[in-house]
PDB file of C-alpha atoms in Angstrom:
ATOM      1  CA  ALA A   1     117.992  95.102  83.177  1.00 81.00           C
ATOM      2  CA  GLN A   2     114.703  96.947  83.724  1.00 89.00           C
ATOM      3  CA  LYS A   3     114.055 100.583  83.696  1.00 94.00           C
ATOM      4  CA  ILE A   4     110.924 102.755  85.009  1.00 97.00           C
ATOM      5  CA  THR A   5     110.542 105.977  83.701  1.00 97.00           C
ATOM      6  CA  GLN A   6     107.972 108.824  85.649  1.00 98.00           C
ATOM      7  CA  THR A   7     108.808 112.430  83.611  1.00 97.00           C
ATOM      8  CA  GLN A   8     106.255 113.957  86.351  1.00 97.00           C
ATOM      9  CA  PRO A   9     107.723 114.840  89.577  1.00 96.00           C
ATOM     10  CA  GLY A  10     104.517 116.788  90.350  1.00 96.00           C
ATOM     11  CA  MET A  11     100.822 116.589  89.587  1.00 96.00           C
ATOM     12  CA  PHE A  12      97.731 119.012  90.520  1.00 97.00           C
ATOM     13  CA  VAL A  13      94.321 118.052  90.425  1.00 97.00           C
ATOM     14  CA  GLN A  14      91.172 119.554  91.075  1.00 98.00           C
ATOM     15  CA  GLU A  15      88.726 117.528  93.092  1.00 97.00           C
ATOM     16  CA  LYS A  16      86.490 115.275  91.561  1.00 97.00           C
ATOM     17  CA  GLU A  17      87.765 115.290  88.480  1.00 98.00           C
ATOM     18  CA  ALA A  18      90.145 112.747  86.504  1.00 98.00           C
ATOM     19  CA  VAL A  19      93.543 112.761  86.672  1.00 98.00           C
ATOM     20  CA  THR A  20      96.782 110.606  84.349  1.00 98.00           C
ATOM     21  CA  LEU A  21      99.782 109.567  85.422  1.00 98.00           C
ATOM     22  CA  ASP A  22     102.222 109.046  82.735  1.00 98.00           C
ATOM     23  CA  CYS A  23     104.473 105.476  83.436  1.00 98.00           C
ATOM     24  CA  THR A  24     106.693 104.444  80.615  1.00 98.00           C
ATOM     25  CA  TYR A  25     109.286 101.093  81.130  1.00 97.00           C
ATOM     26  CA  ASP A  26     111.896  99.338  79.287  1.00 95.00           C
ATOM     27  CA  THR A  27     112.637  95.372  80.105  1.00 92.00           C
ATOM     28  CA  SER A  28     114.481  92.572  78.154  1.00 89.00           C
ATOM     29  CA  ASP A  29     112.046  90.652  79.837  1.00 87.00           C
ATOM     30  CA  GLN A  30     108.965  88.561  77.687  1.00 88.00           C
ATOM     31  CA  SER A  31     106.924  88.149  80.442  1.00 88.00           C
ATOM     32  CA  TYR A  32     106.416  90.973  83.312  1.00 91.00           C
ATOM     33  CA  GLY A  33     104.034  92.921  85.426  1.00 91.00           C
ATOM     34  CA  LEU A  34     103.565  96.136  86.234  1.00 94.00           C
ATOM     35  CA  PHE A  35     102.793  97.958  89.166  1.00 94.00           C
ATOM     36  CA  TRP A  36     101.212 100.750  90.839  1.00 97.00           C
ATOM     37  CA  TYR A  37     101.687 102.020  94.669  1.00 97.00           C
ATOM     38  CA  LYS A  38     100.701 104.665  96.722  1.00 97.00           C
ATOM     39  CA  GLN A  39     102.744 106.550  99.443  1.00 97.00           C
ATOM     40  CA  PRO A  40     101.124 109.118 101.910  1.00 96.00           C
ATOM     41  CA  SER A  41     103.501 110.756 103.748  1.00 93.00           C
ATOM     42  CA  SER A  42     103.261 108.136 106.452  1.00 91.00           C
ATOM     43  CA  GLY A  43     105.615 106.544 104.470  1.00 92.00           C
ATOM     44  CA  GLU A  44     103.482 102.947 103.989  1.00 92.00           C
ATOM     45  CA  MET A  45     103.697 101.675  99.928  1.00 94.00           C
ATOM     46  CA  ILE A  46      99.655 100.566  99.631  1.00 94.00           C
ATOM     47  CA  PHE A  47      99.228  98.728  96.079  1.00 92.00           C
ATOM     48  CA  LEU A  48      96.810  99.404  93.924  1.00 95.00           C
ATOM     49  CA  ILE A  49      96.753  97.891  91.113  1.00 93.00           C
ATOM     50  CA  TYR A  50      98.707  95.304  88.595  1.00 92.00           C
ATOM     51  CA  GLN A  51      98.858  94.177  84.438  1.00 93.00           C
ATOM     52  CA  GLY A  52     100.529  91.401  83.830  1.00 91.00           C
ATOM     53  CA  SER A  53     102.265  91.452  80.068  1.00 91.00           C
ATOM     54  CA  TYR A  54     100.342  89.315  78.768  1.00 89.00           C
ATOM     55  CA  ASP A  55      96.545  90.549  80.070  1.00 88.00           C
ATOM     56  CA  GLU A  56      94.238  91.394  77.085  1.00 85.00           C
ATOM     57  CA  GLN A  57      92.199  93.877  79.394  1.00 92.00           C
ATOM     58  CA  ASN A  58      93.477  96.449  81.315  1.00 94.00           C
ATOM     59  CA  ALA A  59      93.412  96.315  84.628  1.00 93.00           C
ATOM     60  CA  THR A  60      90.781  98.385  86.937  1.00 95.00           C
ATOM     61  CA  GLU A  61      90.454  98.342  90.819  1.00 94.00           C
ATOM     62  CA  GLY A  62      87.465 100.842  92.056  1.00 96.00           C
ATOM     63  CA  ARG A  63      88.329 104.403  91.303  1.00 97.00           C
ATOM     64  CA  TYR A  64      92.642 103.456  89.368  1.00 97.00           C
ATOM     65  CA  SER A  65      92.627 102.048  85.986  1.00 97.00           C
ATOM     66  CA  LEU A  66      95.981 101.157  84.665  1.00 97.00           C
ATOM     67  CA  ASN A  67      96.211 102.278  80.353  1.00 96.00           C
ATOM     68  CA  PHE A  68      98.507 100.058  79.029  1.00 96.00           C
ATOM     69  CA  GLN A  69     100.058 100.522  75.732  1.00 96.00           C
ATOM     70  CA  LYS A  70     102.492  97.444  75.724  1.00 94.00           C
ATOM     71  CA  ALA A  71     103.925  98.664  71.934  1.00 94.00           C
ATOM     72  CA  ARG A  72     104.644 101.939  73.594  1.00 95.00           C
ATOM     73  CA  LYS A  73     105.880 100.378  76.573  1.00 96.00           C
ATOM     74  CA  SER A  74     103.611 102.762  79.184  1.00 97.00           C
ATOM     75  CA  ALA A  75     101.237 101.984  81.821  1.00 97.00           C
ATOM     76  CA  ASN A  76      99.786 104.821  83.041  1.00 98.00           C
ATOM     77  CA  LEU A  77      97.975 105.226  85.753  1.00 98.00           C
ATOM     78  CA  VAL A  78      94.111 107.172  85.507  1.00 98.00           C
ATOM     79  CA  ILE A  79      92.684 108.066  88.946  1.00 98.00           C
ATOM     80  CA  SER A  80      88.883 108.826  88.246  1.00 97.00           C
ATOM     81  CA  ALA A  81      86.934 110.696  90.175  1.00 96.00           C
ATOM     82  CA  SER A  82      90.261 112.639  92.104  1.00 97.00           C
ATOM     83  CA  GLN A  83      89.300 112.702  96.591  1.00 97.00           C
ATOM     84  CA  LEU A  84      91.463 114.816  98.808  1.00 97.00           C
ATOM     85  CA  GLY A  85      92.733 111.464 100.186  1.00 97.00           C
ATOM     86  CA  ASP A  86      94.735 110.883  97.206  1.00 98.00           C
ATOM     87  CA  SER A  87      96.924 113.003  97.894  1.00 98.00           C
ATOM     88  CA  ALA A  88     100.551 111.384  98.215  1.00 98.00           C
ATOM     89  CA  MET A  89     103.747 110.028  96.237  1.00 98.00           C
ATOM     90  CA  TYR A  90     102.437 107.773  93.672  1.00 98.00           C
ATOM     91  CA  PHE A  91     105.623 105.019  92.415  1.00 98.00           C
ATOM     92  CA  CYS A  92     104.965 103.276  88.879  1.00 98.00           C
ATOM     93  CA  ALA A  93     107.193  99.643  89.392  1.00 96.00           C
ATOM     94  CA  MET A  94     108.145  96.591  87.333  1.00 94.00           C
ATOM     95  CA  ARG A  95     109.109  93.258  87.742  1.00 90.00           C
ATOM     96  CA  ALA A  96     110.331  89.961  85.374  1.00 84.00           C
ATOM     97  CA  ARG A  97     107.504  87.253  86.131  1.00 77.00           C
ATOM     98  CA  TYR A  98     109.247  84.214  86.642  1.00 73.00           C
ATOM     99  CA  SER A  99     112.573  85.122  87.093  1.00 68.00           C
ATOM    100  CA  ALA A 100     113.496  87.529  89.876  1.00 69.00           C
ATOM    101  CA  ARG A 101     111.173  88.594  91.775  1.00 76.00           C
ATOM    102  CA  GLN A 102     111.943  92.083  93.006  1.00 84.00           C
ATOM    103  CA  LEU A 103     110.157  95.460  92.130  1.00 91.00           C
ATOM    104  CA  THR A 104     112.421  98.163  90.402  1.00 93.00           C
ATOM    105  CA  PHE A 105     110.695 101.423  90.930  1.00 96.00           C
ATOM    106  CA  GLY A 106     110.197 105.198  88.893  1.00 97.00           C
ATOM    107  CA  SER A 107     111.321 108.040  90.676  1.00 97.00           C
ATOM    108  CA  GLY A 108     107.592 108.871  91.596  1.00 97.00           C
ATOM    109  CA  THR A 109     105.002 111.650  91.141  1.00 98.00           C
ATOM    110  CA  GLN A 110     103.766 113.850  93.720  1.00 98.00           C
ATOM    111  CA  LEU A 111     100.212 114.021  93.799  1.00 98.00           C
ATOM    112  CA  THR A 112      98.268 117.177  94.913  1.00 98.00           C
ATOM    113  CA  VAL A 113      94.442 117.248  95.208  1.00 98.00           C
ATOM    114  CA  LEU A 114      93.199 120.507  95.523  1.00 97.00           C
ATOM    115  CA  PRO A 115      89.934 121.768  96.972  1.00 95.00           C
TER     116      PRO A 115
ATOM    117  CA  SER B   1      96.983  89.809 100.273  1.00 73.00           C
ATOM    118  CA  ALA B   2      99.615  89.576 102.965  1.00 81.00           C
ATOM    119  CA  VAL B   3      99.488  91.399 106.523  1.00 90.00           C
ATOM    120  CA  ILE B   4     102.852  92.531 107.133  1.00 95.00           C
ATOM    121  CA  SER B   5     104.239  94.643 110.232  1.00 96.00           C
ATOM    122  CA  GLN B   6     107.680  96.318 111.016  1.00 97.00           C
ATOM    123  CA  LYS B   7     109.162  96.965 114.398  1.00 97.00           C
ATOM    124  CA  PRO B   8     110.069  99.118 115.182  1.00 97.00           C
ATOM    125  CA  SER B   9     108.100 101.981 113.089  1.00 96.00           C
ATOM    126  CA  ARG B  10     110.719 104.454 113.920  1.00 97.00           C
ATOM    127  CA  ASP B  11     113.884 105.172 115.725  1.00 97.00           C
ATOM    128  CA  ILE B  12     116.305 107.943 116.313  1.00 98.00           C
ATOM    129  CA  CYS B  13     120.326 106.453 116.839  1.00 97.00           C
ATOM    130  CA  GLN B  14     123.076 107.483 117.372  1.00 97.00           C
ATOM    131  CA  ARG B  15     125.988 107.396 114.693  1.00 97.00           C
ATOM    132  CA  GLY B  16     127.880 104.319 115.224  1.00 97.00           C
ATOM    133  CA  THR B  17     125.508 102.071 116.482  1.00 97.00           C
ATOM    134  CA  SER B  18     123.203  99.326 115.076  1.00 98.00           C
ATOM    135  CA  LEU B  19     119.463  98.866 114.906  1.00 98.00           C
ATOM    136  CA  THR B  20     117.735  95.828 113.875  1.00 98.00           C
ATOM    137  CA  ILE B  21     114.495  95.864 112.217  1.00 98.00           C
ATOM    138  CA  GLN B  22     111.857  93.277 111.921  1.00 98.00           C
ATOM    139  CA  CYS B  23     109.275  92.070 109.542  1.00 97.00           C
ATOM    140  CA  GLN B  24     106.679  89.659 110.385  1.00 97.00           C
ATOM    141  CA  VAL B  25     104.104  88.867 108.395  1.00 95.00           C
ATOM    142  CA  ASP B  26     100.785  86.772 108.685  1.00 93.00           C
ATOM    143  CA  SER B  27     100.965  84.036 106.343  1.00 89.00           C
ATOM    144  CA  GLN B  28     104.156  81.388 105.024  1.00 89.00           C
ATOM    145  CA  VAL B  29     106.013  83.338 102.287  1.00 87.00           C
ATOM    146  CA  THR B  30     109.281  81.966 100.023  1.00 85.00           C
ATOM    147  CA  MET B  31     110.654  85.740  99.512  1.00 86.00           C
ATOM    148  CA  MET B  32     111.279  88.310 101.273  1.00 92.00           C
ATOM    149  CA  PHE B  33     112.835  91.920  99.923  1.00 94.00           C
ATOM    150  CA  TRP B  34     114.201  94.228 102.117  1.00 97.00           C
ATOM    151  CA  TYR B  35     114.501  97.771 100.404  1.00 97.00           C
ATOM    152  CA  ARG B  36     115.556 101.444 101.383  1.00 97.00           C
ATOM    153  CA  GLN B  37     113.560 104.789 100.758  1.00 97.00           C
ATOM    154  CA  GLN B  38     116.573 107.633 101.115  1.00 96.00           C
ATOM    155  CA  PRO B  39     114.433 111.262 101.662  1.00 94.00           C
ATOM    156  CA  GLY B  40     113.089 112.353  98.891  1.00 92.00           C
ATOM    157  CA  GLN B  41     113.764 109.531  96.476  1.00 94.00           C
ATOM    158  CA  SER B  42     112.195 105.984  95.551  1.00 95.00           C
ATOM    159  CA  LEU B  43     112.947 102.856  96.509  1.00 96.00           C
ATOM    160  CA  THR B  44     116.751 100.590  96.009  1.00 95.00           C
ATOM    161  CA  LEU B  45     116.427  96.978  96.484  1.00 95.00           C
ATOM    162  CA  ILE B  46     118.547  96.240  99.265  1.00 97.00           C
ATOM    163  CA  ALA B  47     118.299  92.339  99.572  1.00 95.00           C
ATOM    164  CA  THR B  48     116.463  89.437  99.414  1.00 93.00           C
ATOM    165  CA  ALA B  49     115.867  87.165 101.549  1.00 93.00           C
ATOM    166  CA  ASN B  50     114.754  83.541 101.290  1.00 86.00           C
ATOM    167  CA  GLN B  51     114.238  81.091 103.961  1.00 83.00           C
ATOM    168  CA  GLY B  52     117.097  78.581 104.449  1.00 80.00           C
ATOM    169  CA  SER B  53     120.253  80.156 102.222  1.00 82.00           C
ATOM    170  CA  GLU B  54     122.149  83.247 102.942  1.00 87.00           C
ATOM    171  CA  ALA B  55     120.737  86.620 101.678  1.00 92.00           C
ATOM    172  CA  THR B  56     121.035  88.221  98.071  1.00 93.00           C
ATOM    173  CA  TYR B  57     122.320  91.339  97.828  1.00 95.00           C
ATOM    174  CA  GLU B  58     122.405  93.983  95.469  1.00 94.00           C
ATOM    175  CA  SER B  59     125.250  96.033  93.907  1.00 93.00           C
ATOM    176  CA  GLY B  60     126.001  98.577  96.501  1.00 95.00           C
ATOM    177  CA  PHE B  61     124.977  96.555  99.575  1.00 97.00           C
ATOM    178  CA  VAL B  62     127.236  94.853 101.822  1.00 96.00           C
ATOM    179  CA  ILE B  63     126.693  91.570 104.625  1.00 96.00           C
ATOM    180  CA  ASP B  64     129.033  93.565 106.934  1.00 97.00           C
ATOM    181  CA  LYS B  65     126.845  96.971 107.122  1.00 97.00           C
ATOM    182  CA  PHE B  66     123.048  95.079 106.463  1.00 97.00           C
ATOM    183  CA  PRO B  67     123.339  91.589 107.682  1.00 96.00           C
ATOM    184  CA  ILE B  68     119.992  90.053 107.270  1.00 96.00           C
ATOM    185  CA  SER B  69     118.381  86.785 109.419  1.00 94.00           C
ATOM    186  CA  ARG B  70     115.396  84.608 107.797  1.00 93.00           C
ATOM    187  CA  PRO B  71     114.968  81.934 110.145  1.00 92.00           C
ATOM    188  CA  ASN B  72     111.364  80.787 108.920  1.00 92.00           C
ATOM    189  CA  LEU B  73     108.750  81.825 106.287  1.00 91.00           C
ATOM    190  CA  THR B  74     106.974  84.007 108.257  1.00 93.00           C
ATOM    191  CA  PHE B  75     110.233  86.401 110.074  1.00 95.00           C
ATOM    192  CA  SER B  76     112.752  88.169 108.929  1.00 96.00           C
ATOM    193  CA  THR B  77     115.250  90.978 110.053  1.00 97.00           C
ATOM    194  CA  LEU B  78     117.596  93.273 108.310  1.00 98.00           C
ATOM    195  CA  THR B  79     120.015  95.094 111.002  1.00 98.00           C
ATOM    196  CA  VAL B  80     121.795  98.149 110.041  1.00 98.00           C
ATOM    197  CA  SER B  81     125.428  98.418 111.230  1.00 98.00           C
ATOM    198  CA  ASN B  82     127.890 101.103 112.128  1.00 97.00           C
ATOM    199  CA  MET B  83     125.092 103.639 110.853  1.00 97.00           C
ATOM    200  CA  SER B  84     125.639 106.992 109.894  1.00 97.00           C
ATOM    201  CA  PRO B  85     123.638 109.528 109.164  1.00 97.00           C
ATOM    202  CA  GLU B  86     123.634 109.016 105.650  1.00 96.00           C
ATOM    203  CA  ASP B  87     121.634 105.323 106.539  1.00 97.00           C
ATOM    204  CA  SER B  88     119.101 107.972 107.373  1.00 98.00           C
ATOM    205  CA  SER B  89     115.798 106.386 105.779  1.00 97.00           C
ATOM    206  CA  ILE B  90     112.522 104.363 105.264  1.00 97.00           C
ATOM    207  CA  TYR B  91     113.710 100.767 105.708  1.00 98.00           C
ATOM    208  CA  LEU B  92     110.352  98.585 103.894  1.00 97.00           C
ATOM    209  CA  CYS B  93     110.428  94.899 103.791  1.00 97.00           C
ATOM    210  CA  SER B  94     108.216  93.214 101.086  1.00 95.00           C
ATOM    211  CA  VAL B  95     106.399  90.157  99.909  1.00 91.00           C
ATOM    212  CA  ASP B  96     105.302  88.584  97.256  1.00 81.00           C
ATOM    213  CA  GLY B  97     101.528  88.148  97.342  1.00 69.00           C
ATOM    214  CA  THR B  98     100.583  84.373  98.634  1.00 56.00           C
ATOM    215  CA  SER B  99      98.739  81.643  98.462  1.00 52.00           C
ATOM    216  CA  GLY B 100     100.470  79.137 101.203  1.00 48.00           C
ATOM    217  CA  VAL B 101     104.058  79.543  99.614  1.00 49.00           C
ATOM    218  CA  THR B 102     102.838  80.094  96.234  1.00 48.00           C
ATOM    219  CA  SER B 103     103.995  83.533  94.764  1.00 52.00           C
ATOM    220  CA  THR B 104     101.096  85.635  93.090  1.00 58.00           C
ATOM    221  CA  ASP B 105     101.594  88.500  90.788  1.00 70.00           C
ATOM    222  CA  THR B 106     101.057  91.031  93.874  1.00 80.00           C
ATOM    223  CA  GLN B 107     103.581  92.506  95.729  1.00 86.00           C
ATOM    224  CA  TYR B 108     103.289  93.677  99.410  1.00 90.00           C
ATOM    225  CA  PHE B 109     104.565  96.372 101.805  1.00 94.00           C
ATOM    226  CA  GLY B 110     105.271  96.504 105.217  1.00 95.00           C
ATOM    227  CA  PRO B 111     104.714  99.799 107.041  1.00 96.00           C
ATOM    228  CA  GLY B 112     108.243 100.982 107.290  1.00 96.00           C
ATOM    229  CA  THR B 113     110.388 101.729 109.664  1.00 97.00           C
ATOM    230  CA  ARG B 114     111.772 105.110 109.899  1.00 96.00           C
ATOM    231  CA  LEU B 115     115.517 105.987 110.833  1.00 97.00           C
ATOM    232  CA  THR B 116     116.898 108.467 111.419  1.00 97.00           C
ATOM    233  CA  VAL B 117     120.863 108.905 112.677  1.00 97.00           C
ATOM    234  CA  LEU B 118     122.649 111.536 114.786  1.00 96.00           C
TER     235      LEU B 118
END
């Protein structure tokens, strides 16, 4: 079984500053993937970044980076230079790499970027 | 990346009726997933749909309530049957990132169907 925990229901950040959204996970799988998605008020789920459990380097995609600490079972999302358009709900998710391919989601963090 | 479309984008339905949601992908995919997101909640998997076989449902979801079709590698439908207000949710289909029919390490979502049941 897999479990994702996001302990920050809401976060605020000033425009142009960096913010870290926390995510911890638990799994019995040896090989797995970790995902972050952004969900604006429109409801669509926008894929942001992926980290494989055996990837040696932390994933980066533009202003998004994933701070992966395998021993601590954490996969925090760092957004640099926040923009007003970053205001949205952010979900951390995971899945096993080789068996069931469905995602298990955390409860989400509502990020608000202040002008 | 896969491009996924869903129809309808939103609907308002009466209690006791049924709604069929369509999901179309621009490339062939092995697995398609249907998720439900109730208001203010996270996403919950309803079922996994593979082409040519019966869908696999998660605990708490049954085929009579959420029948799924998967006639080919680019299309699937989810029907929400005998609806009640508790079925008001966003319904999203999802696929693995694709390279032909090979799964990759990304997973993409359609734009969602926002359903309100009165």
